[in-house]
mmCIF file of C-alpha atoms and ligand atoms in Angstrom:
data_model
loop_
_atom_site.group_PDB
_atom_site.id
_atom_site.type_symbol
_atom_site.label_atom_id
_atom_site.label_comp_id
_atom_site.label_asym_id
_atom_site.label_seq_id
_atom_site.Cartn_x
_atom_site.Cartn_y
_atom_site.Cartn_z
ATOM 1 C CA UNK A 3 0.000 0.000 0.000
ATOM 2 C CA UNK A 4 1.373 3.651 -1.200
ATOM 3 C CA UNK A 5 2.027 6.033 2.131
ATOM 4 C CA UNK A 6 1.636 9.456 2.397
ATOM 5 C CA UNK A 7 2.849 11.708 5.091
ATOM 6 C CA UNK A 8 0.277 13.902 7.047
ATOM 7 C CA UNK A 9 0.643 16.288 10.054
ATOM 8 C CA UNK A 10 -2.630 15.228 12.311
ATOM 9 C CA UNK A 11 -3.542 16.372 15.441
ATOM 10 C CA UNK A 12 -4.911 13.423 17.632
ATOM 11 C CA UNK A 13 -6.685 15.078 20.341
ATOM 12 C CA UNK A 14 -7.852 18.540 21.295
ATOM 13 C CA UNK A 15 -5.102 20.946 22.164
ATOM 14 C CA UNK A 16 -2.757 17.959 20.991
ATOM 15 C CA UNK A 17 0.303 18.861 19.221
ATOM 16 C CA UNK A 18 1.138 18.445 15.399
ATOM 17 C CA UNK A 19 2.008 14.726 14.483
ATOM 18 C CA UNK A 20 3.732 14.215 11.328
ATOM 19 C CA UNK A 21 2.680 10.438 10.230
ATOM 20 C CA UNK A 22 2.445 8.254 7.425
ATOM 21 C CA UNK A 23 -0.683 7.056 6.386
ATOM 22 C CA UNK A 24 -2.024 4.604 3.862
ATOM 23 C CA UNK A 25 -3.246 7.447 0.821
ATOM 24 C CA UNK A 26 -6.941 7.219 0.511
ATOM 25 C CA UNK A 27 -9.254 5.561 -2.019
ATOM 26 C CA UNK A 28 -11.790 8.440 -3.734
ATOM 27 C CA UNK A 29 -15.294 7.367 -2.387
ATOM 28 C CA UNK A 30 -18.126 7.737 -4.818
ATOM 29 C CA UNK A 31 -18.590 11.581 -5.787
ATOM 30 C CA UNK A 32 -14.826 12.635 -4.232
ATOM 31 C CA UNK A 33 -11.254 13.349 -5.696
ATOM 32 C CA UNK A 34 -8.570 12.638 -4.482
ATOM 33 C CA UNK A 35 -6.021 15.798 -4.755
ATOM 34 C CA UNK A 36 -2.296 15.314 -4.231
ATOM 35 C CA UNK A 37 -1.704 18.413 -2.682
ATOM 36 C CA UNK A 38 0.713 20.716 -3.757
ATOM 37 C CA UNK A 39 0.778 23.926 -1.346
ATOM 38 C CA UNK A 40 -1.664 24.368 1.674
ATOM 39 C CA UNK A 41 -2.228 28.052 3.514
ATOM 40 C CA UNK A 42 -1.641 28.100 7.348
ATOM 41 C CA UNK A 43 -5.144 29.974 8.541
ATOM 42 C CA UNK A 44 -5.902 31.377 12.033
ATOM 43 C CA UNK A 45 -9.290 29.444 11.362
ATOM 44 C CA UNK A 46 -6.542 25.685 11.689
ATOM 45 C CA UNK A 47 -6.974 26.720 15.261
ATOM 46 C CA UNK A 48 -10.454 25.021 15.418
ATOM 47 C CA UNK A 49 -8.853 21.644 14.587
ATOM 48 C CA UNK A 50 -5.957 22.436 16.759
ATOM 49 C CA UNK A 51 -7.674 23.297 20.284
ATOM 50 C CA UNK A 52 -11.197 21.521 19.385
ATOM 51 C CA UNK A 53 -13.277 24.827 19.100
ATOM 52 C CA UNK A 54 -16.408 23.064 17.084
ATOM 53 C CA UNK A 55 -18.295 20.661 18.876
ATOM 54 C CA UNK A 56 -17.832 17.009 17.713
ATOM 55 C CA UNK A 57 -14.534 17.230 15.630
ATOM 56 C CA UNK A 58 -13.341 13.673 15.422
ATOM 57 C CA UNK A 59 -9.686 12.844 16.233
ATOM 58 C CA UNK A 60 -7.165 12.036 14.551
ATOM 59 C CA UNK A 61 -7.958 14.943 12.123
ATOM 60 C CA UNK A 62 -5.661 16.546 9.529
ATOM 61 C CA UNK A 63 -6.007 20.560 9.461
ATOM 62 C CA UNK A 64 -5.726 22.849 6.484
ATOM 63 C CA UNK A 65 -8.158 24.309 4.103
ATOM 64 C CA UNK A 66 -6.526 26.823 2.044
ATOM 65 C CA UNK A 67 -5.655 23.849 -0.810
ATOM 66 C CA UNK A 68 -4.303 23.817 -4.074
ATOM 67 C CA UNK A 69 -3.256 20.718 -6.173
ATOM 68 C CA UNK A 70 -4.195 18.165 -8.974
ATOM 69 C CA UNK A 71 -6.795 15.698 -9.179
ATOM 70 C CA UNK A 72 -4.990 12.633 -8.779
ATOM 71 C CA UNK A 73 -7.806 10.094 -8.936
ATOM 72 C CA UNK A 74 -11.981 10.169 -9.181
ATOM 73 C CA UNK A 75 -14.250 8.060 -7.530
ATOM 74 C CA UNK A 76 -17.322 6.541 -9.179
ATOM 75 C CA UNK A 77 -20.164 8.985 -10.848
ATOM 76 C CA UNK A 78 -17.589 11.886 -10.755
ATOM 77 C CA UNK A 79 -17.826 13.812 -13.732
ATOM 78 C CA UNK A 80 -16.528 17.037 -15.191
ATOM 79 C CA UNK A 81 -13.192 16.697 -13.302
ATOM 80 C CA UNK A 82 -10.499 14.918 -14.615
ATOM 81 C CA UNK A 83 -6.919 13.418 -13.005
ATOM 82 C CA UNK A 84 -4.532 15.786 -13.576
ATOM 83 C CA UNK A 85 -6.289 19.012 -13.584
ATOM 84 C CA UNK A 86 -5.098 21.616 -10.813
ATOM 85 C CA UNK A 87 -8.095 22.321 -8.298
ATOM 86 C CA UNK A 88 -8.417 24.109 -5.103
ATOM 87 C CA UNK A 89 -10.217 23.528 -1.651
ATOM 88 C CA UNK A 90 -11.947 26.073 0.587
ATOM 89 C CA UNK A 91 -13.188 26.159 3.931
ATOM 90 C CA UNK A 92 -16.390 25.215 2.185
ATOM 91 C CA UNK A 93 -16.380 21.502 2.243
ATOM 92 C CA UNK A 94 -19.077 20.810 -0.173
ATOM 93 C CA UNK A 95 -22.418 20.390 0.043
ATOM 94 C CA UNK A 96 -25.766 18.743 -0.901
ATOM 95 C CA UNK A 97 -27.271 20.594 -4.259
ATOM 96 C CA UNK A 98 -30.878 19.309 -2.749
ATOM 97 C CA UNK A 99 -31.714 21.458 0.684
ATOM 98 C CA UNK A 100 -33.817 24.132 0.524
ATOM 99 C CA UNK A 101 -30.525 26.486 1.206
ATOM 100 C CA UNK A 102 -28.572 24.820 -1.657
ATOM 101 C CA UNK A 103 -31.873 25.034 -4.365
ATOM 102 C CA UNK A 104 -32.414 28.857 -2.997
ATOM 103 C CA UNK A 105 -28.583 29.464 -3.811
ATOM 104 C CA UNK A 106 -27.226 29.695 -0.470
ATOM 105 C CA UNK A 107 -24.847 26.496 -0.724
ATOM 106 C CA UNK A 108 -22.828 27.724 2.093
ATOM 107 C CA UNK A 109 -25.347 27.362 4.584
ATOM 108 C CA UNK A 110 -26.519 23.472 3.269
ATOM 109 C CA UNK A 111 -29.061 22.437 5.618
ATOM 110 C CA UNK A 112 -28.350 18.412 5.170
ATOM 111 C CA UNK A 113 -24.285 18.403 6.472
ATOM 112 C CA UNK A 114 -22.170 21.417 7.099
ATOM 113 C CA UNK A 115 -18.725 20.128 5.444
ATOM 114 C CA UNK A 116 -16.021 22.088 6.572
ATOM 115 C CA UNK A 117 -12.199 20.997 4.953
ATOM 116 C CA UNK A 118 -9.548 19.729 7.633
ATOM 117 C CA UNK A 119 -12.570 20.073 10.483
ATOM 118 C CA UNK A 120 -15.158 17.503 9.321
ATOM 119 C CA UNK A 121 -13.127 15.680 7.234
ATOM 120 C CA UNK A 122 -9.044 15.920 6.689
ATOM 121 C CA UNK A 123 -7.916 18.436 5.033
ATOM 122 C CA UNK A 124 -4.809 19.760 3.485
ATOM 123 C CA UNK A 125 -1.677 19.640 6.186
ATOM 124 C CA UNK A 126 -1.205 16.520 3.899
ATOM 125 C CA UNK A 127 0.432 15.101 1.031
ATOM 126 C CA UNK A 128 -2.486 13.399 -0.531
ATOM 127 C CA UNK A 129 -6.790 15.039 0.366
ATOM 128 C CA UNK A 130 -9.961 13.836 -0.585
ATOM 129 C CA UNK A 131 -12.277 16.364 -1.550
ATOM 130 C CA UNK A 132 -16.355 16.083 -2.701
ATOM 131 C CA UNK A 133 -16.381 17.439 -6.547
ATOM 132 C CA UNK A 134 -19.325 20.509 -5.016
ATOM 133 C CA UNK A 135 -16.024 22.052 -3.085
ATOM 134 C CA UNK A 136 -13.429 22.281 -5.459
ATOM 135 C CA UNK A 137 -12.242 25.483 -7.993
ATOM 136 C CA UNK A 138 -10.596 25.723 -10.841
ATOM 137 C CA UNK A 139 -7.448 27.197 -10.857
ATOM 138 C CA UNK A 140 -6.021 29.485 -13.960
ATOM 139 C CA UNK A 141 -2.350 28.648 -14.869
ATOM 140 C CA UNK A 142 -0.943 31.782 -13.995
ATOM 141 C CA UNK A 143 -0.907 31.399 -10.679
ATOM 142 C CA UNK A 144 1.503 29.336 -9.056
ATOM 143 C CA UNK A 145 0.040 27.120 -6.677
ATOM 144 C CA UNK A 146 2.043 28.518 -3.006
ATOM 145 C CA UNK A 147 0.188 31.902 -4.740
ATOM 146 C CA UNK A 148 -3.424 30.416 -4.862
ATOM 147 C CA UNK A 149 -3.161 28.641 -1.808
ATOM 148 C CA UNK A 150 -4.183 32.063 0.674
ATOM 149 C CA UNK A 151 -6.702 32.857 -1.741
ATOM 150 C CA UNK A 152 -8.605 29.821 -0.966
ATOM 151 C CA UNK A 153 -10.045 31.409 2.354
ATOM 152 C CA UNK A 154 -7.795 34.837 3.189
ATOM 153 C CA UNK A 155 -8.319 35.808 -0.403
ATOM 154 C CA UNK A 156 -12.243 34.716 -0.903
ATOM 155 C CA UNK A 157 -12.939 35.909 2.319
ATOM 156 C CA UNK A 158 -12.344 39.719 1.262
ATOM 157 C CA UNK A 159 -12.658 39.438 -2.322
ATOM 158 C CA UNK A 160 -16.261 38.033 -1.973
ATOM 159 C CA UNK A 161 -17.207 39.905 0.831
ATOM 160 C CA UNK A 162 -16.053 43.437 -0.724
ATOM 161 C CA UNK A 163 -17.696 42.266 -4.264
ATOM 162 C CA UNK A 164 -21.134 41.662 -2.024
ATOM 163 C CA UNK A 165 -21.111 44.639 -0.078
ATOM 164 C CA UNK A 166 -23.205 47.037 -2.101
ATOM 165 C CA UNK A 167 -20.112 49.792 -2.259
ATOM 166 C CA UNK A 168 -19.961 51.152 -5.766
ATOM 167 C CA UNK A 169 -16.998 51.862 -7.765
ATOM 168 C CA UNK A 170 -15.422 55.692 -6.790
ATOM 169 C CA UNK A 171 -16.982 55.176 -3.115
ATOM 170 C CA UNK A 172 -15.115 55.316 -0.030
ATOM 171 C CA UNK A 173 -14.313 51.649 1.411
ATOM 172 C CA UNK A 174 -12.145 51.646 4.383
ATOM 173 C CA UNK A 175 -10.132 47.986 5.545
ATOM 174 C CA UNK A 176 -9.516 48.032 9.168
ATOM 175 C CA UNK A 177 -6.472 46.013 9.991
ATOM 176 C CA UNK A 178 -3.414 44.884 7.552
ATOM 177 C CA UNK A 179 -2.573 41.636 8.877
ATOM 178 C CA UNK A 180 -3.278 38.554 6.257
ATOM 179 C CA UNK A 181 -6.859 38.925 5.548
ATOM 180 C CA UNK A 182 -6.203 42.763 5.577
ATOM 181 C CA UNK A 183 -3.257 43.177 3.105
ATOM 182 C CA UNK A 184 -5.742 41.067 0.687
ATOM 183 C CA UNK A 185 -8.455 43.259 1.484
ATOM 184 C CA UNK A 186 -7.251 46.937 0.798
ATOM 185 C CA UNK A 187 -5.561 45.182 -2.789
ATOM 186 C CA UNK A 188 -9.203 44.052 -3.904
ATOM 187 C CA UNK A 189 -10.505 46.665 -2.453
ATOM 188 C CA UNK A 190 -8.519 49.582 -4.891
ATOM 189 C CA UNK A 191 -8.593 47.029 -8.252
ATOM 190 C CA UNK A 192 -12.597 46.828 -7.640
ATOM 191 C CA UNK A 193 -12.262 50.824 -8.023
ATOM 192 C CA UNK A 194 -13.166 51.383 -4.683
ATOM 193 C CA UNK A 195 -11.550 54.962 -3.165
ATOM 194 C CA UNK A 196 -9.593 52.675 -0.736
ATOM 195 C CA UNK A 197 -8.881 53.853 3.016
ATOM 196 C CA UNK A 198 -6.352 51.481 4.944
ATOM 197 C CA UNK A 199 -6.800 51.787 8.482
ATOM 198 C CA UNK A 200 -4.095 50.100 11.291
ATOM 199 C CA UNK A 201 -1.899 50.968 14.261
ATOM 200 C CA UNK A 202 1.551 52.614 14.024
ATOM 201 C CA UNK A 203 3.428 54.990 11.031
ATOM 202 C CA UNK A 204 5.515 52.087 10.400
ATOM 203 C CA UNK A 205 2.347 50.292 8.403
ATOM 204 C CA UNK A 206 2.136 53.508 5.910
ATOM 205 C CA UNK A 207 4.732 51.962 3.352
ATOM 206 C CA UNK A 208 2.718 49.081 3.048
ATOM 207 C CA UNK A 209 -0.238 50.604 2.858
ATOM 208 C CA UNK A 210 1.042 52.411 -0.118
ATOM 209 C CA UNK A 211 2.563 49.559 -1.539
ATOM 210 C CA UNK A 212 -0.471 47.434 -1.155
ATOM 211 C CA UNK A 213 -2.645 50.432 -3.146
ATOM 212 C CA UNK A 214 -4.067 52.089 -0.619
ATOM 213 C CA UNK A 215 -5.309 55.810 -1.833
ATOM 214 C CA UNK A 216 -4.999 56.940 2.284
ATOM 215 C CA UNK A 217 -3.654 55.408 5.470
ATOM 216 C CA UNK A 218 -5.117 56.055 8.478
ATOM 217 C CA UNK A 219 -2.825 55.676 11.908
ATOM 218 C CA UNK A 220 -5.450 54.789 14.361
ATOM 219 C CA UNK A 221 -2.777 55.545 17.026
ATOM 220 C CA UNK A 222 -2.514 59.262 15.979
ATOM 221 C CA UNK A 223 -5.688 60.358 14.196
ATOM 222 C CA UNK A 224 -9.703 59.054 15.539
ATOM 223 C CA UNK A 225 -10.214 56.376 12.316
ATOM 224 C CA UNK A 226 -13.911 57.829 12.858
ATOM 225 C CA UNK A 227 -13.247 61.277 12.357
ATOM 226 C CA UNK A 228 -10.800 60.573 9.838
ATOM 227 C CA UNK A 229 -13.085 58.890 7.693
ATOM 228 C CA UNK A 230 -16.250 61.297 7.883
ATOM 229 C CA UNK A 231 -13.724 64.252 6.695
ATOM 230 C CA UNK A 232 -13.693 62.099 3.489
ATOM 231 C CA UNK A 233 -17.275 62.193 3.465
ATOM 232 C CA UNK A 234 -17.817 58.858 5.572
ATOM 233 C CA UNK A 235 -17.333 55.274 4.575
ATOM 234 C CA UNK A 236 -19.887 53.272 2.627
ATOM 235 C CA UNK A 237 -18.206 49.984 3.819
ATOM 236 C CA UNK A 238 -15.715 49.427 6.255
ATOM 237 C CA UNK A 239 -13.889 46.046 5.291
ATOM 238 C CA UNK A 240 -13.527 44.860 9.431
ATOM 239 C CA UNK A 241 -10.557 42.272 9.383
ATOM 240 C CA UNK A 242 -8.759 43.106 13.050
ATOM 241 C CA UNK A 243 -9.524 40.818 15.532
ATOM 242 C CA UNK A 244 -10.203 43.636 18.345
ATOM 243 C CA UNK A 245 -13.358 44.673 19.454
ATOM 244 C CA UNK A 246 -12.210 47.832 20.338
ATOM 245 C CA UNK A 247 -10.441 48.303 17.278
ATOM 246 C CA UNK A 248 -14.404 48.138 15.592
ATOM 247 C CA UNK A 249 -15.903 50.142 17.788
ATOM 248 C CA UNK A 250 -13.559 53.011 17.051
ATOM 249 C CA UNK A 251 -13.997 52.969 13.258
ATOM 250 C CA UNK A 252 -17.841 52.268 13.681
ATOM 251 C CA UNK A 253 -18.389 55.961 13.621
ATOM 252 C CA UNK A 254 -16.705 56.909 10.197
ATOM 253 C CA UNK A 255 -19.463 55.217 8.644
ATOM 254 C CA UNK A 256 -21.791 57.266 5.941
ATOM 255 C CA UNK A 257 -25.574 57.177 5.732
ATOM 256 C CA UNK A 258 -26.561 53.869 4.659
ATOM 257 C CA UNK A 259 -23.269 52.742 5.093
ATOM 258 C CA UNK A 260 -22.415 48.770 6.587
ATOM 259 C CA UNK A 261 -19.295 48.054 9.247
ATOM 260 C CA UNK A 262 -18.454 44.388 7.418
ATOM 261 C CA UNK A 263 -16.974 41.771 9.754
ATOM 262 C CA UNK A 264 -15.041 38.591 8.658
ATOM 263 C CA UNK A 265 -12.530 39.192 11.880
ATOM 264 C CA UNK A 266 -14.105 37.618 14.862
ATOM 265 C CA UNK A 267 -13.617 39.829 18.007
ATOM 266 C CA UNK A 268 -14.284 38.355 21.627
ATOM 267 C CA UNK A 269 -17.174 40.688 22.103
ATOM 268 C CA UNK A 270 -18.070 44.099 19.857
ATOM 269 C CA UNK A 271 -20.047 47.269 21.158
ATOM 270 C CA UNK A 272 -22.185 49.043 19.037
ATOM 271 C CA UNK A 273 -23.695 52.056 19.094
ATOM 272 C CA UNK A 274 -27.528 51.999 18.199
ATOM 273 C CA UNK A 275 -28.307 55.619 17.621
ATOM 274 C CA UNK A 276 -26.168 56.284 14.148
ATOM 275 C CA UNK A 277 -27.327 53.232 13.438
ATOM 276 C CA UNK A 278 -31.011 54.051 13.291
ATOM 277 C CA UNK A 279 -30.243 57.648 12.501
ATOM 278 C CA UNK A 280 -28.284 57.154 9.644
ATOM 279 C CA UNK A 281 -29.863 53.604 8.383
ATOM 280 C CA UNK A 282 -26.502 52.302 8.489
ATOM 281 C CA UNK A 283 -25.929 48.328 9.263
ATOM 282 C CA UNK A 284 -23.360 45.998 10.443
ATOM 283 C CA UNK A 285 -23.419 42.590 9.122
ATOM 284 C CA UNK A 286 -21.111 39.463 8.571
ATOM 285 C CA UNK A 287 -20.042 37.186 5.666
ATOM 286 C CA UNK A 288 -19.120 34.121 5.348
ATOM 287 C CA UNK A 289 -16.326 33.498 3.088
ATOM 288 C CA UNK A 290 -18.265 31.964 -0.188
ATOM 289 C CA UNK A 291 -18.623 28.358 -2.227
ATOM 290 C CA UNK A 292 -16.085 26.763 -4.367
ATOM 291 C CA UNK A 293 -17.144 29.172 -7.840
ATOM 292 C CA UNK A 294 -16.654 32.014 -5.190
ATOM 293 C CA UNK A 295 -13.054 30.317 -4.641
ATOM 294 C CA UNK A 296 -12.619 30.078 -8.630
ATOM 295 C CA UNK A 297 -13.610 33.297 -9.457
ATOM 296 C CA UNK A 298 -11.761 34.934 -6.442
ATOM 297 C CA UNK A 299 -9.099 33.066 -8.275
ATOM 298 C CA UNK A 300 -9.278 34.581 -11.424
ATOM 299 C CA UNK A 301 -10.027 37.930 -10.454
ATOM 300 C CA UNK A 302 -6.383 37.896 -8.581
ATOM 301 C CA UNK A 303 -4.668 35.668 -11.885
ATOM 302 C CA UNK A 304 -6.671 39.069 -14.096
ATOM 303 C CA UNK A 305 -5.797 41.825 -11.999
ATOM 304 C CA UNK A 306 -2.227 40.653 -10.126
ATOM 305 C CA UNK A 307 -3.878 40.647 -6.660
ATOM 306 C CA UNK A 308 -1.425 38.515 -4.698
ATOM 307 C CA UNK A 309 -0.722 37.216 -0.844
ATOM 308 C CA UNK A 310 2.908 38.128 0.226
ATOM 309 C CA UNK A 311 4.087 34.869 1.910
ATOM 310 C CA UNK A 312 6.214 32.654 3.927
ATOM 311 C CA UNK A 313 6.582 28.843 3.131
ATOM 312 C CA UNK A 314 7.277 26.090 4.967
ATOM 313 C CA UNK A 315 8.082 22.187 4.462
ATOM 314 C CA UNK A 316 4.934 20.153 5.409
ATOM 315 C CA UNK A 317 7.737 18.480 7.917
ATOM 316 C CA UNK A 318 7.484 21.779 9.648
ATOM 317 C CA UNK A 319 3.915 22.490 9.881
ATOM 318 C CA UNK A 320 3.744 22.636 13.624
ATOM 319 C CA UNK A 321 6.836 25.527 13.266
ATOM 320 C CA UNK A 322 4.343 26.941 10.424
ATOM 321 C CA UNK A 323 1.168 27.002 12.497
ATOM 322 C CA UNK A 324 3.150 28.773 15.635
ATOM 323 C CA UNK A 325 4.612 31.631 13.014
ATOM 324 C CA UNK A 326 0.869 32.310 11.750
ATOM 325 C CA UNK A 327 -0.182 32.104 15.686
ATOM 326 C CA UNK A 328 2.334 34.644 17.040
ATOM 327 C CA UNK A 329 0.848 36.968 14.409
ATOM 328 C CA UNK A 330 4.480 37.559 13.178
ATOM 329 C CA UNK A 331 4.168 36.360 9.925
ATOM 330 C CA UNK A 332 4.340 38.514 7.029
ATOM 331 C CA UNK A 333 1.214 37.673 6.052
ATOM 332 C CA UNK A 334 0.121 34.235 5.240
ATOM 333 C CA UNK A 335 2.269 30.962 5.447
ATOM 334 C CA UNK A 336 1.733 28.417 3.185
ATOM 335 C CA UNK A 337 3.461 25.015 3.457
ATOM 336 C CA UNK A 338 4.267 23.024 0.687
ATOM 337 C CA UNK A 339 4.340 19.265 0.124
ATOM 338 C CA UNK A 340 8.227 19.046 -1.546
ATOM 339 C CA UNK A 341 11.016 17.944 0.696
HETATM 340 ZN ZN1 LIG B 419 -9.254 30.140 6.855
HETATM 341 ZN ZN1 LIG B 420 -27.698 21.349 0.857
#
């Protein structure tokens, strides 16, 4: 039987086991994908410390996945071995709920299939994958390129694309960590007048480099104030993980205008009255399906939207997973399968 090496974690809170493993038949309606580059996400911390109810143990982490279709299983059509795919946090899903007929895949009613937390995912030479959560991935991407995209990248992209700001309005991205320095590059090349908002002077280069048409240092100028003398934001683009760091921007939003959160806080205050007063909203989004993965995809491959990275060796995914953790990294590590 053909091995394949795997990092698993084998109980909550356990540490990162690198193992070999017999590599995986494709059940009926699955690929298997020999995996070629995996992002590390803050989100591998479910898996990790057990955060879901019910995850089953051993379980192999990872779902920012990119890599070829090395086998089908029976009834799989349209996907063929050799053909480079990717795999989301969206695990796949039904096609025959209510939620999947009305559209609204991500929330299938009949199993919520999350990759590397209901089934493995891709800390892992070798992943099997249901044909409803995979993407298509154009060739001019490398594959240590796509791999953030897969949730970092779709997260913002779709989110941003959904958010009702037109082109030539003011969209502000709080935060320029790895979801943020994503987020304020699709933000300008959707033709949104692009605000970066984060802590310190030293974050102005990139913000500049990134695109951004302003920078706002929260530490030296009210990111509320800042952004009504500009007329007020339409969306702010929330991607900190603070609280506090929301409820100070909450106030530079316009009339109608909708604080966006795909960071998760501990806890978040808001303020009702501008709400009401100024029919503005605050709302959440999930990161999107597997055709929100492909065309987050090909928007970056068009427009040369790209995650700055560091890589690691699979055989050091537990060193990976503690870089992304300190919040050191600059800004997404991927590891790859080579070596
Ligand atoms: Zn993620
Ligand atoms: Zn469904």
């Amino acid at each position: 039987m053909p091995k394949m090496r795997v990092a698993q974690i084998s109980h909550a809170k356990g540490p990162f086991e690198l193992v070999e493993r017999d590599i995986p038949e494709p059940p009926s309606g699955k690929v298997r994908v020999k995996v070629q580059a995996c992002g590390v996400c803050h989100s591998d911390s479910v898996t990790k410390d057990g955060l879901f109810p019910g995850i089953e143990y051993p379980r192999v982490p990872g779902h920012e996945i990119i890599g070829t279709v090395d086998a089908a299983g029976p009834g799989v059509v349209g996907w063929q071995p050799g053909q480079r795919v990717g795999v989301g946090w969206h695990g796949g899903n039904c096609g025959y709920c209510d939620n999947c007929r009305n559209g609204d895949a991500f929330a299938c009613q009949t199993e919520t299939l999350v990759t590397g937390i209901s089934h493995d995912g891709g800390y892992a030479e070798y992943m099997i994958a249901p044909t409803t959560a995979l993407a298509r991935v154009p060739d001019d991407l490398t594959s240590v390129e796509a791999a953030p995209l897969m949730c970092a990248g779709i997260t913002t992209f779709n989110a941003l694309r959904n958010s009702g700001a037109r082109a030539g309005e003011v969209v502000a991205v709080l935060g320029l960590g790895g979801l943020g320095h994503l987020g304020v590059q699709f933000a300008v090349k959707l033709g949104f007048k692009t605000i970066a908002i984060a802590r310190g002077a030293d974050k102005a280069p990139l913000a500049q480099q990134l695109g951004a048409h302003q920078y706002i240092d929260s530490q030296v100028e009210d990111p509320a104030e800042g952004l009504q003398k500009l007329g007020g934001a339409k969306v702010i683009l929330a991607t900190a993980t603070s609280g506090a760091a929301m409820n100070a921007v909450q106030g530079g939003l316009a009339v109608r205008g909708t604080l966006l959160i795909v960071g998760v806080p501990d806890s978040l205050n808001i303020n009702p009255l501008p709400l009401i007063l100024g029919s503005r909203s605050v709302k959440g989004w999930y990161s999107g399906t597997s055709i929100d993965s492909q065309q987050t995809l090909a928007f970056s491959a068009l427009t040369g939207v790209r995650s700055m990275n560091e890589i690691y060796p699979l055989a050091r995914a537990a060193e990976a997973y503690n870089r992304m953790m300190s919040g050191e990294a600059r800004f997404r590590v991927v590891l790859t399968m080579e070596g």
